[in-house]
Amino acid sequence: METLAIGDLAARSGVAPSALRYYEREGLIRSTRTAGNQRRYLRSELRRVAFIKIAQQVGVSLDEIREALAELPEGRTPTKADWARLSARWRGKLEERILLMQRLRDQLTGCIGCGCLSLQRCNLINPGDRLAARGTGPQMIINPPD
Amino acid sequence: METLAIGDLAARSGVAPSALRYYEREGLIRSTRTAGNQRRYLRSELRRVAFIKIAQQVGVSLDEIREALAELPEGRTPTKADWARLSARWRGKLEERILLMQRLRDQLTGCIGCGCLSLQRCNLINPGDRLAARGTGPQMIINPPD
DNA sequence: CTGCAACTTAAAGTGAACTTCAACTCAAGG
DNA sequence: CCTTGAGTTGAAGTTCACTTTAAGTTGCAG
C-alpha cells in the first residue's frame, strides 16, 4: 500500500473525508487520481494534514496556513528540515500568543474589578491586529502595557 | 449624562452598534428605552461589554459568556466583588489554555520533524474536549503527555 | 462476475458572530 | 420649526470551516 485512499487518510489523521476534499479544493493538500478518478494521497500528505491541525490549534486561519505551506518545496517531498523551518515560524507565533495570554491572566481580575474597564485607557484591551482572531469579524487584541 | 445611547456605548467599548443590538437580542446585555423607543444603557453595561470582549479573547463562546453573566446578581448593579468572582473563573480557563500552548510550543518542532505525525500515537494531538474550540465543527485538543 | 462499501461531483445547508439593507422615526442644534 | 445625524426594525447577507445530500461510479472480496 504505497498511497492512501481518502478514507485511509481520514482514519489516520482524524480529519473527515469531506474536510480533506475541502482542503484540497482550497489548495492545502494535493492528491493524484486513479484510472477511475479516485484520490490517492502520498504518505507525506499525512504530515501536511498534521501541520494544518496543529496550526489551527494555535489559532491560525486556513488562509494563513495555505500561505505557510506554500513555502514548502515544490516537486520534492518536504524533508525534516523543511518542516522544522516551518514549525519554527509557528513557534514564534505561539510564543507571542502565550505572552499575550499571560498578560491577560495577570491583569484580568484587577482590570475587571477596577473602573478602568471604561475600556478607554485600560491597557488590557485595545483594537489592533488579529493575531488571536478566529472566526468572523474584527477581533480585539491585548495591548502590551509597555 | 446619566445613561448612554447606543452610539456612545459603541464608541466607548469599541464594539459596533450592530453588535451591541445583537448582544441584546442574545440576552448578553440590557437596555431601557426612551419615550421614543431608543436604547439607553446604564454605565454598568460598559463593564459587561468589557467582560464579553475579554472572555472572547480567552476563546469563550457567546453562549458560555451568557451563562457566566447569568450568575451576576439580578436587580442590583454588580459590585467589584461580583466581577472578581466571575473573572476568577476565566482565570482558570486561561491558565489551562496557557499550559496547553506551552506544551504545544515545547513539542511542536520535534513532533513535526519526527515520524510520529502519523497522528496515531503522537501525544501532541488527540481528539477530545473542546477547551480551545472556537468557530465551527469539532476541534482537536492537545493531549497531556502524562 | 457480482455485490456492496467506498468513492466521485456540485450544490446546498450549518452555526457562530456579526453586518448590511431598506424604510422609517427620533432628538437636538441653528 | 426644520434639518440632519443618530436611532429603530426585521430580514437577508457574509465569512469561515466544514457537513450533508443526491445521484451516480469504482474497486475489491468472495
mmCIF file of N, CA, C and O in Angstrom, chain A residues 14 26 30 37 61 66 71-72 92 110 122 129-130 138 140:
data_model
loop_
_atom_site.group_PDB
_atom_site.id
_atom_site.type_symbol
_atom_site.label_atom_id
_atom_site.label_comp_id
_atom_site.label_asym_id
_atom_site.label_seq_id
_atom_site.Cartn_x
_atom_site.Cartn_y
_atom_site.Cartn_z
ATOM 1 N N GLY A 14 -7.607 11.674 11.480
ATOM 2 C CA GLY A 14 -8.699 12.123 12.329
ATOM 3 C C GLY A 14 -9.467 13.282 11.700
ATOM 4 O O GLY A 14 -10.233 13.964 12.371
ATOM 5 N N GLU A 26 -9.316 23.944 -1.493
ATOM 6 C CA GLU A 26 -8.717 25.182 -1.003
ATOM 7 C C GLU A 26 -7.202 25.223 -1.227
ATOM 8 O O GLU A 26 -6.548 26.180 -0.799
ATOM 9 N N ARG A 30 -2.716 17.966 -1.649
ATOM 10 C CA ARG A 30 -2.832 17.530 -3.025
ATOM 11 C C ARG A 30 -2.960 16.013 -3.115
ATOM 12 O O ARG A 30 -2.555 15.294 -2.211
ATOM 13 N N ASN A 37 -10.644 7.789 -11.256
ATOM 14 C CA ASN A 37 -10.858 9.139 -10.706
ATOM 15 C C ASN A 37 -10.941 9.234 -9.187
ATOM 16 O O ASN A 37 -11.452 10.201 -8.639
ATOM 17 N N SER A 61 -5.718 30.808 10.670
ATOM 18 C CA SER A 61 -6.778 30.528 9.704
ATOM 19 C C SER A 61 -6.243 29.682 8.551
ATOM 20 O O SER A 61 -5.043 29.656 8.288
ATOM 21 N N ARG A 66 -2.378 28.059 4.389
ATOM 22 C CA ARG A 66 -2.053 27.837 2.986
ATOM 23 C C ARG A 66 -0.794 28.603 2.593
ATOM 24 O O ARG A 66 0.096 28.081 1.928
ATOM 25 N N GLU A 71 5.338 27.675 1.208
ATOM 26 C CA GLU A 71 6.793 27.835 1.287
ATOM 27 C C GLU A 71 7.528 26.508 1.299
ATOM 28 O O GLU A 71 8.755 26.480 1.269
ATOM 29 N N LEU A 72 6.786 25.434 1.359
ATOM 30 C CA LEU A 72 7.436 24.124 1.249
ATOM 31 C C LEU A 72 7.872 23.934 -0.199
ATOM 32 O O LEU A 72 7.261 24.478 -1.111
ATOM 33 N N GLY A 92 7.267 30.990 16.955
ATOM 34 C CA GLY A 92 7.271 32.413 17.263
ATOM 35 C C GLY A 92 5.871 32.916 17.551
ATOM 36 O O GLY A 92 5.631 33.597 18.534
ATOM 37 N N GLY A 110 -7.842 42.274 38.289
ATOM 38 C CA GLY A 110 -7.709 43.662 38.677
ATOM 39 C C GLY A 110 -8.448 44.572 37.724
ATOM 40 O O GLY A 110 -9.157 45.495 38.134
ATOM 41 N N CYS A 122 -7.815 51.427 29.545
ATOM 42 C CA CYS A 122 -7.378 50.134 30.061
ATOM 43 C C CYS A 122 -6.382 49.531 29.095
ATOM 44 O O CYS A 122 -6.634 49.418 27.912
ATOM 45 N N ASP A 129 -4.207 44.390 15.621
ATOM 46 C CA ASP A 129 -4.063 43.320 14.635
ATOM 47 C C ASP A 129 -4.883 42.111 15.062
ATOM 48 O O ASP A 129 -5.607 42.151 16.028
ATOM 49 N N ARG A 130 -4.794 41.038 14.305
ATOM 50 C CA ARG A 130 -5.705 39.932 14.544
ATOM 51 C C ARG A 130 -4.980 38.619 14.848
ATOM 52 O O ARG A 130 -5.434 37.551 14.481
ATOM 53 N N PRO A 138 -14.115 41.528 13.167
ATOM 54 C CA PRO A 138 -12.922 42.078 13.778
ATOM 55 C C PRO A 138 -12.781 41.579 15.209
ATOM 56 O O PRO A 138 -13.766 41.355 15.882
ATOM 57 N N MET A 140 -10.485 41.859 18.961
ATOM 58 C CA MET A 140 -9.643 42.754 19.732
ATOM 59 C C MET A 140 -8.455 41.978 20.276
ATOM 60 O O MET A 140 -8.512 40.788 20.488
#
